[in-house]
Amino acid sequence: MESTIIAGPCVIESAELLDTVAAKLVDINKKLGTDIIFKASFDKANRTSISSFRGPGIDKGLQMLNDVKEKYGLRLLTDIHEAWQAEPAGQVVDVIQIPAFLCRQTDLLIAAAKTGKTVNIKKAQFLSGQDMRYPVEKARDAGAKDIWLTERGNMMGYNNLVVDFRNIPDMLEIVPTVIMDCTHSVQRPGGAGGKTGGDRRYVPQMALAAKAFGATGWFFEVHPTPDLGLSDAANMLELDKLEQLVAKLTDND
């Protein structure tokens, strides 16, 4: 099975950022023969603080994502937080993502499934891999044909995540595509004074460990200058380090 690779900035900050990242993904695809899916959020509705940057909103954000698709020919993924967002998002993107905190929201799963697009459900920080059969059942019952699951760690006490890599083979018993979210899994949620902290140094190790446990894909939030990013700054991987890591994961190094 060909690896599924997803990469892009956490949130849409500007058209210039989208262009910079998209151009790099196209270059990596040409060099390595990959088909990296471009990811960015039009609205980060789950930020820690009310004052945090959320993005351009659905109308402008989907237009900017569509511009990326038309200009660079990349497949697209974005996340939704409310059921009504599924239909307009499905008109633009190839994969609709269900955020981890919302993976049990029945109406959200049904709306995503009804678009006919691939649905990527992120495993909640409070669920086991085996528990994810129930969100999958909801999406399948609503007509979803292609469902992915994504591991992103579990809460362990306050302000920290721990990854139990056994969740990957457990979820592979439910769906054939299980992705490791290598950047959100190094978060320290809400642990940086009104925002989420983390440590991007461990992103490559998360990716390689997931490969050893049978993951069929990887998710990376990337940014040319992550420390200046407007969301998830501590966790995003430097854009110029993505190619080497993807090459190692896909045995093209």
Coordinates of C-alpha atoms in Angstrom, one line a residue:
M1 CA 0.0 0.0 0.0
E2 CA 1.3 3.5 -0.9
S3 CA 2.0 5.7 2.1
T4 CA -0.4 8.5 2.9
I5 CA 1.4 11.7 3.7
I6 CA -0.3 14.9 4.9
A7 CA 1.6 18.2 5.4
G8 CA 0.9 21.8 5.7
P9 CA 0.6 24.8 8.1
C10 CA -1.6 24.5 11.1
V11 CA -3.7 27.4 10.1
I12 CA -4.1 29.6 7.0
E13 CA -2.1 32.6 7.9
S14 CA -1.6 34.2 4.4
A15 CA -1.6 33.3 0.7
E16 CA 2.1 33.7 0.7
L17 CA 2.5 31.0 3.4
L18 CA 0.3 28.7 1.4
D19 CA 2.3 29.3 -1.7
T20 CA 5.6 28.7 0.0
V21 CA 4.5 25.4 1.6
A22 CA 2.7 24.1 -1.5
A23 CA 5.6 24.8 -3.8
K24 CA 7.9 22.8 -1.4
L25 CA 5.4 19.9 -1.4
V26 CA 5.3 19.8 -5.2
D27 CA 9.1 19.7 -5.2
I28 CA 9.2 16.8 -2.7
N29 CA 6.6 14.9 -4.7
K30 CA 8.6 15.3 -7.9
K31 CA 11.9 14.2 -6.2
L32 CA 10.5 11.3 -4.2
G33 CA 7.5 10.2 -6.3
T34 CA 5.2 10.9 -3.4
D35 CA 1.7 12.4 -3.4
I36 CA 1.7 14.6 -0.3
I37 CA -1.7 16.0 0.6
F38 CA -1.8 19.7 1.4
K39 CA -3.4 20.5 4.8
A40 CA -4.4 23.8 6.4
S41 CA -7.2 24.9 8.6
F42 CA -9.6 27.8 7.7
D43 CA -10.7 28.1 11.3
K44 CA -9.0 26.9 14.5
A45 CA -12.2 26.8 16.6
N46 CA -10.4 24.9 19.5
R47 CA -7.7 27.4 20.4
T48 CA -6.8 27.6 24.1
S49 CA -7.4 31.4 24.5
I50 CA -10.2 33.6 23.1
S51 CA -7.5 36.0 22.0
S52 CA -5.6 33.4 19.8
F53 CA -5.6 33.7 16.0
R54 CA -8.2 31.4 14.4
G55 CA -7.8 31.9 10.7
P56 CA -9.6 33.6 7.8
G57 CA -12.9 31.8 8.2
I58 CA -14.6 29.3 6.0
D59 CA -15.5 31.5 2.9
K60 CA -12.1 33.1 2.4
G61 CA -10.2 30.1 3.7
L62 CA -11.8 27.6 1.2
Q63 CA -11.2 30.0 -1.6
M64 CA -7.5 30.2 -0.6
L65 CA -7.3 26.4 -0.5
N66 CA -9.0 26.1 -3.9
D67 CA -6.4 28.5 -5.3
V68 CA -3.7 26.1 -4.0
K69 CA -5.4 23.2 -5.7
E70 CA -5.7 25.0 -9.0
K71 CA -2.2 26.4 -9.0
Y72 CA -0.3 23.4 -7.7
G73 CA -2.5 20.4 -8.4
L74 CA -2.2 19.1 -4.8
R75 CA -4.9 17.1 -3.1
L76 CA -6.3 19.0 -0.1
L77 CA -7.3 18.2 3.5
T78 CA -9.0 20.5 6.0
D79 CA -10.9 20.1 9.3
I80 CA -14.4 21.0 10.2
H81 CA -15.9 21.8 13.6
E82 CA -19.6 22.1 12.8
A83 CA -21.8 19.9 10.7
W84 CA -22.9 22.7 8.4
Q85 CA -19.3 23.2 7.3
A86 CA -19.0 19.8 5.7
E87 CA -20.9 20.5 2.5
P88 CA -19.0 23.6 1.5
A89 CA -15.7 22.1 2.5
G90 CA -16.5 19.0 0.5
Q91 CA -16.9 21.0 -2.6
V92 CA -13.2 22.1 -2.4
V93 CA -11.1 19.5 -0.5
D94 CA -10.5 15.8 -1.1
V95 CA -10.3 14.8 2.6
I96 CA -12.5 16.1 5.5
Q97 CA -10.9 15.8 8.9
I98 CA -12.7 15.4 12.1
P99 CA -10.8 16.9 15.1
A100 CA -9.8 14.6 17.9
F101 CA -12.0 16.3 20.5
L102 CA -15.0 16.0 18.2
C103 CA -14.6 12.4 17.0
R104 CA -17.7 11.3 18.8
Q105 CA -20.0 14.1 17.5
T106 CA -22.5 12.0 15.6
D107 CA -23.9 14.9 13.5
L108 CA -20.4 16.0 12.5
L109 CA -19.5 12.5 11.4
I110 CA -22.7 12.0 9.4
A111 CA -22.3 15.4 7.6
A112 CA -18.7 14.6 6.6
A113 CA -19.7 11.1 5.4
K114 CA -22.5 12.5 3.3
T115 CA -20.1 14.6 1.2
G116 CA -18.7 11.4 -0.4
K117 CA -15.2 12.6 0.4
T118 CA -12.6 10.6 2.4
V119 CA -13.2 11.2 6.1
N120 CA -10.1 11.3 8.4
I121 CA -11.1 10.8 12.0
K122 CA -8.5 11.7 14.6
K123 CA -8.5 9.6 17.7
A124 CA -9.6 11.5 20.8
Q125 CA -7.1 12.2 23.5
F126 CA -9.4 10.3 25.9
L127 CA -10.0 7.2 23.8
S128 CA -8.2 4.0 23.0
G129 CA -7.5 2.8 19.5
Q130 CA -10.1 0.0 19.9
D131 CA -12.7 2.7 20.9
M132 CA -12.5 4.2 17.4
R133 CA -14.6 1.5 15.9
Y134 CA -17.7 3.4 17.0
P135 CA -17.0 6.7 15.2
V136 CA -16.1 4.6 12.1
E137 CA -19.5 2.8 12.4
K138 CA -21.3 6.2 12.5
A139 CA -19.5 7.4 9.3
R140 CA -20.0 4.1 7.5
D141 CA -23.7 4.0 8.4
A142 CA -24.0 7.5 6.9
G143 CA -22.4 6.3 3.6
A144 CA -18.7 7.0 3.9
K145 CA -16.7 4.6 1.7
D146 CA -13.2 5.7 2.6
I147 CA -12.4 6.3 6.3
W148 CA -9.0 6.9 7.8
L149 CA -8.0 7.0 11.5
T150 CA -5.3 9.1 12.9
E151 CA -3.3 8.5 16.2
R152 CA -2.3 11.7 18.1
G153 CA -1.6 10.6 21.6
N154 CA -3.5 10.4 24.9
M155 CA -3.8 12.8 27.8
M156 CA -1.7 11.6 30.8
G157 CA -2.5 13.9 33.7
Y158 CA -2.4 17.6 32.9
N159 CA -0.7 19.4 30.0
N160 CA 0.9 16.4 28.5
L161 CA 0.4 13.7 26.0
V162 CA 1.7 10.1 25.8
V163 CA 1.6 8.0 22.7
D164 CA 0.6 4.3 23.1
F165 CA 1.8 3.0 19.7
R166 CA -0.3 -0.2 20.2
N167 CA -3.2 2.0 19.1
I168 CA -1.9 1.8 15.6
P169 CA -2.3 -2.0 15.1
D170 CA -5.5 -1.8 17.0
M171 CA -6.9 0.7 14.6
L172 CA -5.6 -1.2 11.6
E173 CA -8.1 -3.9 12.6
I174 CA -10.8 -1.3 12.0
V175 CA -9.7 0.5 8.8
P176 CA -6.8 -0.1 6.4
T177 CA -5.4 3.4 6.6
V178 CA -4.0 4.5 10.0
I179 CA -2.0 7.7 10.1
M180 CA 0.4 9.0 12.7
D181 CA 0.0 12.6 13.6
C182 CA 3.7 13.3 14.3
T183 CA 3.3 17.0 15.3
H184 CA 0.2 17.1 17.5
S185 CA 1.5 14.1 19.4
V186 CA 4.4 16.2 20.8
Q187 CA 2.1 18.8 22.2
R188 CA 1.7 19.9 25.8
P189 CA -1.9 21.0 25.6
G190 CA -2.7 24.3 27.3
G191 CA 0.7 24.1 29.0
A192 CA 2.3 27.4 27.8
G193 CA 0.3 30.1 29.5
G194 CA -2.9 30.3 27.5
K195 CA -1.6 28.4 24.5
T196 CA -0.4 24.9 23.7
G197 CA 3.3 24.1 24.1
G198 CA 5.3 21.2 22.9
D199 CA 8.6 20.0 21.5
R200 CA 9.2 19.5 17.8
R201 CA 12.5 17.8 18.4
Y202 CA 10.7 14.5 18.9
V203 CA 8.7 14.6 15.6
P204 CA 11.1 12.4 13.6
Q205 CA 11.1 9.8 16.4
M206 CA 7.3 9.8 16.5
A207 CA 7.3 9.1 12.8
L208 CA 9.8 6.3 12.8
A209 CA 8.2 4.6 15.8
A210 CA 4.9 4.7 14.1
K211 CA 6.4 3.1 11.1
A212 CA 7.7 0.3 13.2
F213 CA 4.2 -0.3 14.5
G214 CA 2.7 -0.5 11.0
A215 CA 1.3 3.0 10.4
T216 CA 0.3 3.5 6.7
G217 CA 0.8 7.2 6.7
W218 CA 2.0 10.3 8.5
F219 CA 0.7 13.8 9.3
F220 CA 3.0 16.8 9.7
E221 CA 2.2 20.4 10.3
V222 CA 5.0 22.3 8.7
H223 CA 6.1 26.0 8.5
P224 CA 9.1 27.8 7.0
T225 CA 9.6 29.6 10.4
P226 CA 7.5 27.6 12.9
D227 CA 8.4 29.7 15.9
L228 CA 6.7 32.6 14.2
G229 CA 3.6 30.5 13.4
L230 CA 0.3 31.8 14.6
S231 CA -0.9 28.4 15.9
D232 CA 1.0 25.3 17.2
A233 CA 4.3 27.1 16.8
A234 CA 6.1 24.8 19.3
N235 CA 5.1 21.7 17.4
M236 CA 5.3 22.4 13.7
L237 CA 8.2 20.9 11.9
E238 CA 10.6 23.2 10.0
L239 CA 9.6 23.0 6.3
D240 CA 13.2 22.5 5.1
K241 CA 13.4 19.3 7.2
L242 CA 10.4 17.6 5.7
E243 CA 12.0 16.1 2.6
Q244 CA 14.7 14.2 4.4
L245 CA 12.2 12.8 6.9
V246 CA 9.7 11.8 4.2
A247 CA 12.5 10.1 2.2
K248 CA 13.5 8.1 5.3
L249 CA 9.9 7.0 5.9
T250 CA 9.3 6.0 2.4
D251 CA 12.7 4.4 2.0
N252 CA 13.8 6.9 -0.6
D253 CA 16.8 8.3 1.4

